[in-house]
mmCIF file of C-alpha atoms and ligand atoms in Angstrom:
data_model
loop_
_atom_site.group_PDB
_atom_site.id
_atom_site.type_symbol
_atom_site.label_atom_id
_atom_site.label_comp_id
_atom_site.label_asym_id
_atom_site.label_seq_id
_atom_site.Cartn_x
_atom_site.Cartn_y
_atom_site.Cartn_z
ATOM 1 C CA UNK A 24 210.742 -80.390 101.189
ATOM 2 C CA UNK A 25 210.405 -84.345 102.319
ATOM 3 C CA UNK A 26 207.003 -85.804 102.057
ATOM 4 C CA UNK A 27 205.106 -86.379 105.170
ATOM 5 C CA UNK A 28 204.962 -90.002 105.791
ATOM 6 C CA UNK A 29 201.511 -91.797 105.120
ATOM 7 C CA UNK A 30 199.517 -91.259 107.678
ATOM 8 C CA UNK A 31 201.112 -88.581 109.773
ATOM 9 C CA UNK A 32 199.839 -84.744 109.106
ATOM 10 C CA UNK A 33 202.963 -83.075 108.821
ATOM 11 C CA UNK A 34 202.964 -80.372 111.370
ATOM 12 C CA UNK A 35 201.417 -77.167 109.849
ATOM 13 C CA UNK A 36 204.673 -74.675 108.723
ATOM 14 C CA UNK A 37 204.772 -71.863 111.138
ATOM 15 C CA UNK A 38 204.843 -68.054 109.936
ATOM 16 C CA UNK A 39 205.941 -66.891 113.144
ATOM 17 C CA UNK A 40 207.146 -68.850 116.232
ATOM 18 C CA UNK A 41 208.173 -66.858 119.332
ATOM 19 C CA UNK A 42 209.447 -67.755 122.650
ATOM 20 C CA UNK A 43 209.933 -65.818 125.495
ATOM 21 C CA UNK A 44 210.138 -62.519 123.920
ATOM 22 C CA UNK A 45 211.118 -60.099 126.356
ATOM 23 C CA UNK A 46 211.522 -55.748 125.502
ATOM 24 C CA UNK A 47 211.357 -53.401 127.952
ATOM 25 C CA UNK A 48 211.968 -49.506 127.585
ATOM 26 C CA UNK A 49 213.095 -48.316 130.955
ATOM 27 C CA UNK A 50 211.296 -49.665 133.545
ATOM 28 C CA UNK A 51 208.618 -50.590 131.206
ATOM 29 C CA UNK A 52 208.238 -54.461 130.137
ATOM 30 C CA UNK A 53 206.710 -53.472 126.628
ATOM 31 C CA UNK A 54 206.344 -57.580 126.038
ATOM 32 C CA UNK A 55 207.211 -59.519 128.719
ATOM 33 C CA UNK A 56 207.812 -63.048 127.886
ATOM 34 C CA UNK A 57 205.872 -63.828 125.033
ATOM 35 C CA UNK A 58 205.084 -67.286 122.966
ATOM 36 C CA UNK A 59 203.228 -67.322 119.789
ATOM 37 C CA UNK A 60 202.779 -69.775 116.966
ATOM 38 C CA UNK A 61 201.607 -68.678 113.919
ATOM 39 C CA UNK A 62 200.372 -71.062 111.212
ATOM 40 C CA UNK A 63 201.051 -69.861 107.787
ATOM 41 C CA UNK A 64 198.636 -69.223 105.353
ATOM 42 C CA UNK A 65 196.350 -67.569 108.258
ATOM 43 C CA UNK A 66 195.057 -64.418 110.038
ATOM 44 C CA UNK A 67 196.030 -64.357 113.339
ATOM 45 C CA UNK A 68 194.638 -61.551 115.601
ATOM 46 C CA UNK A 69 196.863 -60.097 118.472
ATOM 47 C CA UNK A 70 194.107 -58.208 120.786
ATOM 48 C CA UNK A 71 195.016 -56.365 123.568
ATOM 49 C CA UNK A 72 193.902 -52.902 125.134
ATOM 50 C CA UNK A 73 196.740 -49.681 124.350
ATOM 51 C CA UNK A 74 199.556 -50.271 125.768
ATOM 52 C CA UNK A 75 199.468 -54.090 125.475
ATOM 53 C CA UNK A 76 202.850 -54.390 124.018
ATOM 54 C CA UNK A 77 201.386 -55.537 120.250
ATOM 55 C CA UNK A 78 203.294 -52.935 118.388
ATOM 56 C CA UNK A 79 206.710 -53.543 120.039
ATOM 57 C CA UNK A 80 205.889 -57.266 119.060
ATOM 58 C CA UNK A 81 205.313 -56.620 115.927
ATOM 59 C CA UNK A 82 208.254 -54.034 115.322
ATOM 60 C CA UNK A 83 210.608 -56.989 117.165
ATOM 61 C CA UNK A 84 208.703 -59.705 114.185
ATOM 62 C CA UNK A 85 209.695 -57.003 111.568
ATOM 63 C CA UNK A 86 213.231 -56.561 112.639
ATOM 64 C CA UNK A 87 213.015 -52.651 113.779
ATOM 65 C CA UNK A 88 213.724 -53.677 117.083
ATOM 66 C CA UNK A 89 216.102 -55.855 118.860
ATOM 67 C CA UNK A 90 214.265 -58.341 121.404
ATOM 68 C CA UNK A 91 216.337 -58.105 125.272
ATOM 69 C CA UNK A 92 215.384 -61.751 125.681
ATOM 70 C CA UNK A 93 213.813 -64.563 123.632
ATOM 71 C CA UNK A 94 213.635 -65.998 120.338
ATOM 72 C CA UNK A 95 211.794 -64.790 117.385
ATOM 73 C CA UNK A 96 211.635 -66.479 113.669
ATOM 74 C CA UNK A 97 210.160 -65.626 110.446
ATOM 75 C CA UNK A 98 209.443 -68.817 108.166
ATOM 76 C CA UNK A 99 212.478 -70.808 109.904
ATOM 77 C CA UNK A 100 214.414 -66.872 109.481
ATOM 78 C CA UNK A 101 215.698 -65.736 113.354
ATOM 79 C CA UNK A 102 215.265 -62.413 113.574
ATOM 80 C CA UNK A 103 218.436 -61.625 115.040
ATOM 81 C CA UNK A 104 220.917 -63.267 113.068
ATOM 82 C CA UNK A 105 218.947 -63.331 109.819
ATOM 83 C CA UNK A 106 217.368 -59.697 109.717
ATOM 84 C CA UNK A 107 217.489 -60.109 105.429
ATOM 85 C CA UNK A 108 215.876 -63.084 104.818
ATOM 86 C CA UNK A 109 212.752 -62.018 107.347
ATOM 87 C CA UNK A 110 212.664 -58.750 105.730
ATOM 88 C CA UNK A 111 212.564 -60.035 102.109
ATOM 89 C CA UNK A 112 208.866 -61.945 103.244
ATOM 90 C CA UNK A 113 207.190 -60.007 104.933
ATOM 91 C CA UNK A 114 205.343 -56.169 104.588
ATOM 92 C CA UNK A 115 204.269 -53.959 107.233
ATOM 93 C CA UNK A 116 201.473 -50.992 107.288
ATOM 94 C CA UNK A 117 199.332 -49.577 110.127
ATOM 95 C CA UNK A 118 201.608 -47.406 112.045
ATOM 96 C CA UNK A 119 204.183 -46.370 109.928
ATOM 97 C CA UNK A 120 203.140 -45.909 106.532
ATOM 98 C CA UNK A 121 205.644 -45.336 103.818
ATOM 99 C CA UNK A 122 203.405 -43.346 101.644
ATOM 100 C CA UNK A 123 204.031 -39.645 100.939
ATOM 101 C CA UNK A 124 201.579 -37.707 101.617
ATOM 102 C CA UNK A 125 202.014 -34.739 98.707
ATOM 103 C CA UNK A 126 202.204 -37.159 96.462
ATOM 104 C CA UNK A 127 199.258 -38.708 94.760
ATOM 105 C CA UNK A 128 196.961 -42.134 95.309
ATOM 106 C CA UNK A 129 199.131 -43.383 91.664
ATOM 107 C CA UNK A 130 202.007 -41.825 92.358
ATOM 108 C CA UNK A 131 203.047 -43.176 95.345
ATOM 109 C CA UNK A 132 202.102 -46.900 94.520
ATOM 110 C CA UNK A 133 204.569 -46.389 91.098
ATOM 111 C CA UNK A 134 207.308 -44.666 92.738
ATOM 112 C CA UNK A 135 206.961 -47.551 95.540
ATOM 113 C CA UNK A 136 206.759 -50.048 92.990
ATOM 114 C CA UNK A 137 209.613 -48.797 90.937
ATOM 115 C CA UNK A 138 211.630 -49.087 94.364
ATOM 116 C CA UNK A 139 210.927 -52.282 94.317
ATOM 117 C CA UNK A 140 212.794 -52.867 91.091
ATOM 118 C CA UNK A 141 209.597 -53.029 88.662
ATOM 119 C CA UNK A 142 209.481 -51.525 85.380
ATOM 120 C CA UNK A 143 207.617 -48.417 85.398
ATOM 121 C CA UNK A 144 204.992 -49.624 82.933
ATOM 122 C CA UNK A 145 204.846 -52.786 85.582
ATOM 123 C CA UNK A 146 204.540 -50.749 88.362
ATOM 124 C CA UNK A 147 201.895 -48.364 86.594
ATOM 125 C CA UNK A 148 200.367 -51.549 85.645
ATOM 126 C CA UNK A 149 199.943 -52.665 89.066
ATOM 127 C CA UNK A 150 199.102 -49.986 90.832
ATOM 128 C CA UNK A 151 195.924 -49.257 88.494
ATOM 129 C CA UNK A 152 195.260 -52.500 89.664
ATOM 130 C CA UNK A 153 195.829 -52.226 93.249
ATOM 131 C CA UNK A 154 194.129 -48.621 93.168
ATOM 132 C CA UNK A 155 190.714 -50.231 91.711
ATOM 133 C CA UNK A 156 190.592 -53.141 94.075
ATOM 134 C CA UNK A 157 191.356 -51.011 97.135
ATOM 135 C CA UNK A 158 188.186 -48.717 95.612
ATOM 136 C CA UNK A 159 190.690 -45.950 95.136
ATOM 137 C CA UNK A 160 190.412 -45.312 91.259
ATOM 138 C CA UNK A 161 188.511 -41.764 91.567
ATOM 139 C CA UNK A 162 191.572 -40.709 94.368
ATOM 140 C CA UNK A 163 194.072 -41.907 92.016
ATOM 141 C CA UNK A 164 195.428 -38.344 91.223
ATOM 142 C CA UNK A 165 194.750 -36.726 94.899
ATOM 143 C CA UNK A 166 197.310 -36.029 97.091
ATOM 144 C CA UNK A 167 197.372 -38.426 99.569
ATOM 145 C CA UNK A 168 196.970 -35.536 102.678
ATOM 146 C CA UNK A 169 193.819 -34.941 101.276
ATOM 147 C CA UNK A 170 192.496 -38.489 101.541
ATOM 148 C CA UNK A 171 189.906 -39.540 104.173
ATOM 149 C CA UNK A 172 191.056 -41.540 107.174
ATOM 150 C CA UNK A 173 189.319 -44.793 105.473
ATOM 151 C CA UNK A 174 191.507 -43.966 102.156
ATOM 152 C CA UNK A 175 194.493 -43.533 103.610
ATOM 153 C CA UNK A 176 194.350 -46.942 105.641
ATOM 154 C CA UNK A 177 193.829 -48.783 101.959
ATOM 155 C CA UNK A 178 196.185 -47.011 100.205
ATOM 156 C CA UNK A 179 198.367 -48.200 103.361
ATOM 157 C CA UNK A 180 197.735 -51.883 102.603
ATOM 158 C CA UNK A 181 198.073 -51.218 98.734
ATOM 159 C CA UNK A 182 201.610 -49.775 99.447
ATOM 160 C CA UNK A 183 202.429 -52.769 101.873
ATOM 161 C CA UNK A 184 201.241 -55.259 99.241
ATOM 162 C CA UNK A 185 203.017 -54.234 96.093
ATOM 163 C CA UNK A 186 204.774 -56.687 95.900
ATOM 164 C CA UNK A 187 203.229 -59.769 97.062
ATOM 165 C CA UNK A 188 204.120 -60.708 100.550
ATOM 166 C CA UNK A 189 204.296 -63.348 102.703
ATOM 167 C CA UNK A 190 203.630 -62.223 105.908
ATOM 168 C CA UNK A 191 202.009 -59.215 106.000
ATOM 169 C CA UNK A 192 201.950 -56.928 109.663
ATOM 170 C CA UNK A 193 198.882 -55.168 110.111
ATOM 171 C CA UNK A 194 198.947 -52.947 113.068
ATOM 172 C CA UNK A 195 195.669 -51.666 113.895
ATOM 173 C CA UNK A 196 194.586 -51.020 110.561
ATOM 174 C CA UNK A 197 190.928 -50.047 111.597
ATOM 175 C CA UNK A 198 191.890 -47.981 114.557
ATOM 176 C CA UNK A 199 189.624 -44.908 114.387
ATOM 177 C CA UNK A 200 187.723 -45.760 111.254
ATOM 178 C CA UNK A 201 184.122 -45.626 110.848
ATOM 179 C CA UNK A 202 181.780 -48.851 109.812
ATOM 180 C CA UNK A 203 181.863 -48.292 106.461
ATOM 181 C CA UNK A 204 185.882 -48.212 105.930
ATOM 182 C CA UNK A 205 186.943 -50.779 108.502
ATOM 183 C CA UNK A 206 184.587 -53.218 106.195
ATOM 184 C CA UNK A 207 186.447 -52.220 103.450
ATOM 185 C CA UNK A 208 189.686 -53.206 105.067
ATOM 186 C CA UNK A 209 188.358 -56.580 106.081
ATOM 187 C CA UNK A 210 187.661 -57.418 102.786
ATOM 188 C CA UNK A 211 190.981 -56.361 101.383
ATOM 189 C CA UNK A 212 192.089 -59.127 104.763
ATOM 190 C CA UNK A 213 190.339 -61.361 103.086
ATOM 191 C CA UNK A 214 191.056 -60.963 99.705
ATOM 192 C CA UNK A 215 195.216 -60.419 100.968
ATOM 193 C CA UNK A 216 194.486 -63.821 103.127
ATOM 194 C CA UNK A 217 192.922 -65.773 99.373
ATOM 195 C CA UNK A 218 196.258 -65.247 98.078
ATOM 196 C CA UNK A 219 198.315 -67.093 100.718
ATOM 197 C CA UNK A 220 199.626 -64.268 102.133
ATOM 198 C CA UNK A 221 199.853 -64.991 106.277
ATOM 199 C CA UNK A 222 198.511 -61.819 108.272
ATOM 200 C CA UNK A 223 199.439 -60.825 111.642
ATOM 201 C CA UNK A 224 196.620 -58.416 112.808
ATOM 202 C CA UNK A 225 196.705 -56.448 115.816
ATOM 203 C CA UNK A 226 193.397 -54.732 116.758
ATOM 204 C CA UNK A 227 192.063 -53.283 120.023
ATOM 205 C CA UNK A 228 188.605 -54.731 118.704
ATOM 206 C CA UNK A 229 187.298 -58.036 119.116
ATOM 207 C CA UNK A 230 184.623 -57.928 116.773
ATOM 208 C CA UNK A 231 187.194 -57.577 113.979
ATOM 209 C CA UNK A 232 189.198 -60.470 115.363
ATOM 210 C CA UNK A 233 186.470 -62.588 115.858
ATOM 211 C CA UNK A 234 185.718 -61.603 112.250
ATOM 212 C CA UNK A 235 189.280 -62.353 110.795
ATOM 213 C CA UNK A 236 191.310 -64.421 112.720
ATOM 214 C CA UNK A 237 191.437 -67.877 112.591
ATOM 215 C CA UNK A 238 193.570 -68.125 116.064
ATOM 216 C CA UNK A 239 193.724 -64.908 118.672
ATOM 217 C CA UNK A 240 196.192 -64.185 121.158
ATOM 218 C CA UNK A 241 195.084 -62.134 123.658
ATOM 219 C CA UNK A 242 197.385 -59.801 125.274
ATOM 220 C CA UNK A 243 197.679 -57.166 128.200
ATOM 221 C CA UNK A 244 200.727 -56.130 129.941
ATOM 222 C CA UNK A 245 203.297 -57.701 127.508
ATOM 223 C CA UNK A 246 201.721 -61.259 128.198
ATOM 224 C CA UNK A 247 199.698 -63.847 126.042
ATOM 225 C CA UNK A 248 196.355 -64.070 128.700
ATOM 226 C CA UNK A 249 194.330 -66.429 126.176
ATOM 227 C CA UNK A 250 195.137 -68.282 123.256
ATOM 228 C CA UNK A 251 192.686 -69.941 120.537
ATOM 229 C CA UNK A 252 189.903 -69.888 117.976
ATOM 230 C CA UNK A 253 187.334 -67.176 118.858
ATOM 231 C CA UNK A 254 185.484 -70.175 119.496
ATOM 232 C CA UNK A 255 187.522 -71.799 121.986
ATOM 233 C CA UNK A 256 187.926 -68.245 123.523
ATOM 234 C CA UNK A 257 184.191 -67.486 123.924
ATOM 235 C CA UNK A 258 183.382 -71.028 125.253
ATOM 236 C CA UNK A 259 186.356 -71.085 127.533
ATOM 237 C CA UNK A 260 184.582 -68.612 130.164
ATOM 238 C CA UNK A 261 181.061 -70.322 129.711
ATOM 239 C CA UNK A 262 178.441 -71.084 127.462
ATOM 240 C CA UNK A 263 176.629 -67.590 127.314
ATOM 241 C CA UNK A 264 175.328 -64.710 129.049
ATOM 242 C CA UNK A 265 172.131 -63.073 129.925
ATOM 243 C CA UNK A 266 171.609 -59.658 129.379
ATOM 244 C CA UNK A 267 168.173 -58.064 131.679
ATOM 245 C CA UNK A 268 166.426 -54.969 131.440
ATOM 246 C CA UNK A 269 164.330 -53.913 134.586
ATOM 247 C CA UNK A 270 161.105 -52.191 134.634
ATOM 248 C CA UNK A 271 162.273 -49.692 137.502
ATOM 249 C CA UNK A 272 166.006 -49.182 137.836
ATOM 250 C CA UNK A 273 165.905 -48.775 141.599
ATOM 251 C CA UNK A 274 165.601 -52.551 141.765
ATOM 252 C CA UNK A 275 168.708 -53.151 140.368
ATOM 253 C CA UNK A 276 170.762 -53.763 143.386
ATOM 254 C CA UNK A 277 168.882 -56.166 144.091
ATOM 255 C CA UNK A 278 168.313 -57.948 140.831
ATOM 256 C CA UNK A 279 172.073 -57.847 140.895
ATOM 257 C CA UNK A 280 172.647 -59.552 144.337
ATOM 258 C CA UNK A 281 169.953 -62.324 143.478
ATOM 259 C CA UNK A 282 171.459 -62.955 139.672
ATOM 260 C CA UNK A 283 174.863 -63.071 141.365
ATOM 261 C CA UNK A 284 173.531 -66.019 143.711
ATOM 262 C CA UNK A 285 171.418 -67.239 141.101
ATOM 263 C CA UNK A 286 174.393 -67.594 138.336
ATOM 264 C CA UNK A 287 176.978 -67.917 140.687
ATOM 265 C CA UNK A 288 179.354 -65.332 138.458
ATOM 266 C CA UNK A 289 179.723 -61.629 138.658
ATOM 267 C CA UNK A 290 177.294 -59.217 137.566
ATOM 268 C CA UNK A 291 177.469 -56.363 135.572
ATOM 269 C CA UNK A 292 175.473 -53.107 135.480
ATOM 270 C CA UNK A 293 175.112 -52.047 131.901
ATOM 271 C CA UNK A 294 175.356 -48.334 130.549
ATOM 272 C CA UNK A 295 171.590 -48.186 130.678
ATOM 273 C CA UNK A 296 170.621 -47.619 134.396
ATOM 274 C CA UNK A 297 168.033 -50.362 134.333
ATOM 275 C CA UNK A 298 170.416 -53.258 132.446
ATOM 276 C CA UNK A 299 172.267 -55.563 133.495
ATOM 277 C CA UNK A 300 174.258 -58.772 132.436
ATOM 278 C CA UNK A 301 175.596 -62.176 133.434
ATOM 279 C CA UNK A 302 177.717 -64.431 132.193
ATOM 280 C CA UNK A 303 176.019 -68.046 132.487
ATOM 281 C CA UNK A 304 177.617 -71.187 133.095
ATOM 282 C CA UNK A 305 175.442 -73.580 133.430
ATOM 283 C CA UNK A 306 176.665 -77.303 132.665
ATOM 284 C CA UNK A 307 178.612 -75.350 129.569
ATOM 285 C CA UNK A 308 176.360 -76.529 127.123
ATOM 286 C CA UNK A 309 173.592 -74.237 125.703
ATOM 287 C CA UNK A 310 170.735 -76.373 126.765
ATOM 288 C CA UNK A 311 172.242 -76.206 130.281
ATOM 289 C CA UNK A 312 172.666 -72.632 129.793
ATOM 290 C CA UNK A 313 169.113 -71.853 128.832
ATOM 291 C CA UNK A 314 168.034 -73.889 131.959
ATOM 292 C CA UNK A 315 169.878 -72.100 133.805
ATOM 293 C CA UNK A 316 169.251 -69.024 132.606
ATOM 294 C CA UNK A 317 164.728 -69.736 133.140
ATOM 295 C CA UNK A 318 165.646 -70.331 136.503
ATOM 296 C CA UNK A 319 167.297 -66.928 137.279
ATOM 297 C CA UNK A 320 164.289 -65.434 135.280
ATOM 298 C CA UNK A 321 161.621 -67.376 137.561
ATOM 299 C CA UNK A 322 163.220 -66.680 140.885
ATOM 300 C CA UNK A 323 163.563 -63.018 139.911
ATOM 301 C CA UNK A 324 159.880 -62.783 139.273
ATOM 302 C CA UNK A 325 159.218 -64.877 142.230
ATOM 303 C CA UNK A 326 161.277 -62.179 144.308
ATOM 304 C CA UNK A 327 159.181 -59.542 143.109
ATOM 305 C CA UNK A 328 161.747 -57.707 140.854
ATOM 306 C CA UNK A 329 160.150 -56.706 137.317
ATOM 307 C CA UNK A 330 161.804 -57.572 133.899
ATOM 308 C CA UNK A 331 160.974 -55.659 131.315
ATOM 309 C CA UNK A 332 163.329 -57.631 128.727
ATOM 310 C CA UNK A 333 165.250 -60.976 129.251
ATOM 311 C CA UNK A 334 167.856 -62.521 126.805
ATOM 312 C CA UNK A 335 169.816 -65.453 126.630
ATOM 313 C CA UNK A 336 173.038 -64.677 123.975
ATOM 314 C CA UNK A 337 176.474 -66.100 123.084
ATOM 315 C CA UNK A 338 179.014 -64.350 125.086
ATOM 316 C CA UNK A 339 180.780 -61.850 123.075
ATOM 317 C CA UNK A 340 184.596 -61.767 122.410
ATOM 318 C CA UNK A 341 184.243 -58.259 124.954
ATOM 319 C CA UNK A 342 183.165 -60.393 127.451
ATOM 320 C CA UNK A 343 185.640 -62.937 126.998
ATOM 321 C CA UNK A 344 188.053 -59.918 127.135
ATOM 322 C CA UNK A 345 186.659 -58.400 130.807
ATOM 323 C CA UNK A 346 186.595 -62.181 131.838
ATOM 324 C CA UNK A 347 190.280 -62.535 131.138
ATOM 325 C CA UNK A 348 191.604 -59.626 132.803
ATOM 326 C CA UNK A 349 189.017 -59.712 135.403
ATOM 327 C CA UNK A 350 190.591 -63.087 136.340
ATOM 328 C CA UNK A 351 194.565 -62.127 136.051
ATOM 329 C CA UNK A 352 194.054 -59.163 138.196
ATOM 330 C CA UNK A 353 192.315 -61.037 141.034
ATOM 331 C CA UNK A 354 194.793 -64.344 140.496
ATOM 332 C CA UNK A 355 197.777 -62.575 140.789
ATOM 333 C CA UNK A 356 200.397 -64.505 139.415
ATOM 334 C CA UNK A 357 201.203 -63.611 135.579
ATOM 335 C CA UNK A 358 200.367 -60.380 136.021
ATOM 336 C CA UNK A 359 203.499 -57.978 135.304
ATOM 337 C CA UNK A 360 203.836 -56.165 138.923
ATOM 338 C CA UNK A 361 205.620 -53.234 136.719
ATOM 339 C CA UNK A 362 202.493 -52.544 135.296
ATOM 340 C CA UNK A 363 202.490 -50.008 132.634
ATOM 341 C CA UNK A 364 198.753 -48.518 133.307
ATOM 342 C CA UNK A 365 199.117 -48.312 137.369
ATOM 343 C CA UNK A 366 200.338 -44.519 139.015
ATOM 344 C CA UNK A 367 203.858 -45.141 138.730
ATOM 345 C CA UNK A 368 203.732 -42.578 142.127
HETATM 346 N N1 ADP B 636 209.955 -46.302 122.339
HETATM 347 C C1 ADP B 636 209.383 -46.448 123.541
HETATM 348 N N2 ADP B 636 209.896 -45.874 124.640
HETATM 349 C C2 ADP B 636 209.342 -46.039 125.863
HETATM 350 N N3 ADP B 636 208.235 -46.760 126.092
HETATM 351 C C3 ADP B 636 207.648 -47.351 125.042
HETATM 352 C C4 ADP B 636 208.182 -47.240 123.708
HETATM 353 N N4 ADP B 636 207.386 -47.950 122.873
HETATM 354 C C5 ADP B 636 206.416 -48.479 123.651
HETATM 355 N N5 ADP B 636 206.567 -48.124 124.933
HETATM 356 C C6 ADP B 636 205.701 -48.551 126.052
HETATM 357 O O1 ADP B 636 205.563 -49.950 125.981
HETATM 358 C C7 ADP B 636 204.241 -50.351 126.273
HETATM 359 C C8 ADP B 636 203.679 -51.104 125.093
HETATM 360 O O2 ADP B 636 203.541 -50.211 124.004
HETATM 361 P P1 ADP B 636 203.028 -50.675 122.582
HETATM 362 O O3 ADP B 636 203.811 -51.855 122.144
HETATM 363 O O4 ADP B 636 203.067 -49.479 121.701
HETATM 364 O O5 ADP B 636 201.536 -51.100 122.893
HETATM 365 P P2 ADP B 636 200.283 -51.248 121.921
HETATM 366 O O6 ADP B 636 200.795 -51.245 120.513
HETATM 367 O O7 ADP B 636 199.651 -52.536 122.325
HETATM 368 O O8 ADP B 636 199.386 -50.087 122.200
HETATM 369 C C9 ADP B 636 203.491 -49.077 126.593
HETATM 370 O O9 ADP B 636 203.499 -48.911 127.985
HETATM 371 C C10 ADP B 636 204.303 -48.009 125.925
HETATM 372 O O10 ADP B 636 204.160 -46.779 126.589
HETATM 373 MG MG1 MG B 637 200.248 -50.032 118.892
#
């Protein structure tokens, strides 16, 4: 590789760089026209609802399907003409995991590893290893079918990292676990991420990409919405919201209409009859914000509605999310018109 010249950065090496994807299935535009730019060396969350198109992305990124239009490289590797050398770097679990499930925890990881042209006592080697990180040590000789869901998605990742990869597809991994487990797979992120290994995560949380990623994409209908840090994400719609509980629910109409006026952005009711939140704008700073947000508090009062509890927070990445699609279903353009989640009556 050249040396960067004094005093330029070199550009940071991309992972994955994507343009214009395009897959549809039938009438269906799975991804419709997609750009991405991974940096290597990082975790970089796909979020989007079901449906989104993330797994067709990733199965097009991991050469099980063929793109209709668009480009699509691996480290430099085009998908398309160079299926071998993608598929020598990179690993995929989530959806489609290659263990066996009558097999057990160790067996699996040896007869995976001895696939993979390792010497048994190599592969036996490693897989104790892998098996004690992952937390797996005491389900080393269960069958796999009688793991719990939270077992099953590590020994996933152990399969998928057997041999060290460098790009390593997560799809979903925490889909359906509880608390406990989906920690556990963070941490293996993490610990996958230490080792230079580049992670494409797909999740249909945004607490776990605002956890892991350094950069999200967000997606919906086949289409890249949003792109950044969580950071940039959460202060592109605003510098925070206000969340308000009311003494008597039957006031909350109103509270709504005035907060609407007040804030000048849309209210919503929250599960709890008597709740309700805002985003607030304010000058986008959080001084502004907090300003702001006393204001709407003293006018409430002033109109006679009672609070009963009255915070000023940091929007989260769900917010962000509503905000997003919220604004490409009223705007129209770069929405797909085929959408996928509409009566197709
Ligand atoms: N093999 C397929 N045949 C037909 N439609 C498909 C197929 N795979 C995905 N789709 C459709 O493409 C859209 C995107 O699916 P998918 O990529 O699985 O989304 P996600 O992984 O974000 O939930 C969905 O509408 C889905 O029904
Ligand atoms: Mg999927």
């Amino acid at each position: 590789m050249p040396a960067p010249s004094p005093g330029s950065a070199p550009p940071p090496p991309l992972a994955i760089s994507t343009s214009g994807l395009v897959k549809s299935f039938g009438g269906t535009r799975a991804v419709d026209g997609v750009d991405l730019a991974v940096p290597a060396g990082t975790v970089y969350g796909v979020l989007g609802p079901n449906g989104a198109g993330k797994t067709t992305a990733v199965k097009i990124l991991a050469t099980l399907l063929r793109p209709d239009a668009g480009q699509a490289r691996v480290f430099g590797h085009d998908v398309l003409r160079e299926p071998d050398a993608v598929r020598s770097r990179v690993s995929l679990t989530g959806q489609y995991a290659s263990v066996d499930e009558d097999l057990t925890g160790t067996e699996n990881l040896v007869l995976l590893g001895r696939l993979l042209g390792h010497t048994r006592r190599a592969a036996r080697a490693r897989s104790e290893r892998l098996l004690d990180a992952f937390g797996l040590t005491e389900a080393a000789n269960r069958q796999v079918k009688k793991f719990s869901g939270g077992m099953r998605r590590r020994i996933d990742i152990a399969a998928s990292i057997l041999n060290t990869p460098d790009l390593l597809f997560l799809d979903e991994p925490t889909t359906g676990l509880d608390p406990r487990s989906r920690n556990q797979v963070w941490e293996i992120v993490r610990a996958v991420v230490a080792q230079g290994t580049t992670v494409l995560l797909t999740t249909q949380y945004l607490d776990e990409a605002d956890q892991l990623a350094h950069r999200i994409a967000v997606i919906d209908h086949g289409r890249v919405i949003a792109e950044g840090t969580p950071g940039e994400l959460k202060s592109s719609i605003g510098a925070g919201s206000v969340h308000v509980r009311l003494r008597d629910a039957a006031q909350r109409g109103e509270a709504s209409r005035l907060l609407e006026r007040l804030l000048g952005s849309p209210v919503r009711p929250a599960a709890d009859p008597a709740g309700l939140s805002a985003r607030v704008s304010g000058d986008g700073t959080a001084r502004g914000a907090a300003e702001q947000a006393a204001r709407a508090l003293r006018e409430l009062t002033a109109a006679g509605v009672r609070v009963d509890d009255f915070a000023l927070g940091q929007p989260s990445l769900d917010e962000v999310f509503l905000a997003l699609t919220d604004r490409t279903a009223s705007d129209g353009p770069g929405r797909a018109t085929d959408s996928t989640r509409e009566p197709t009556s």
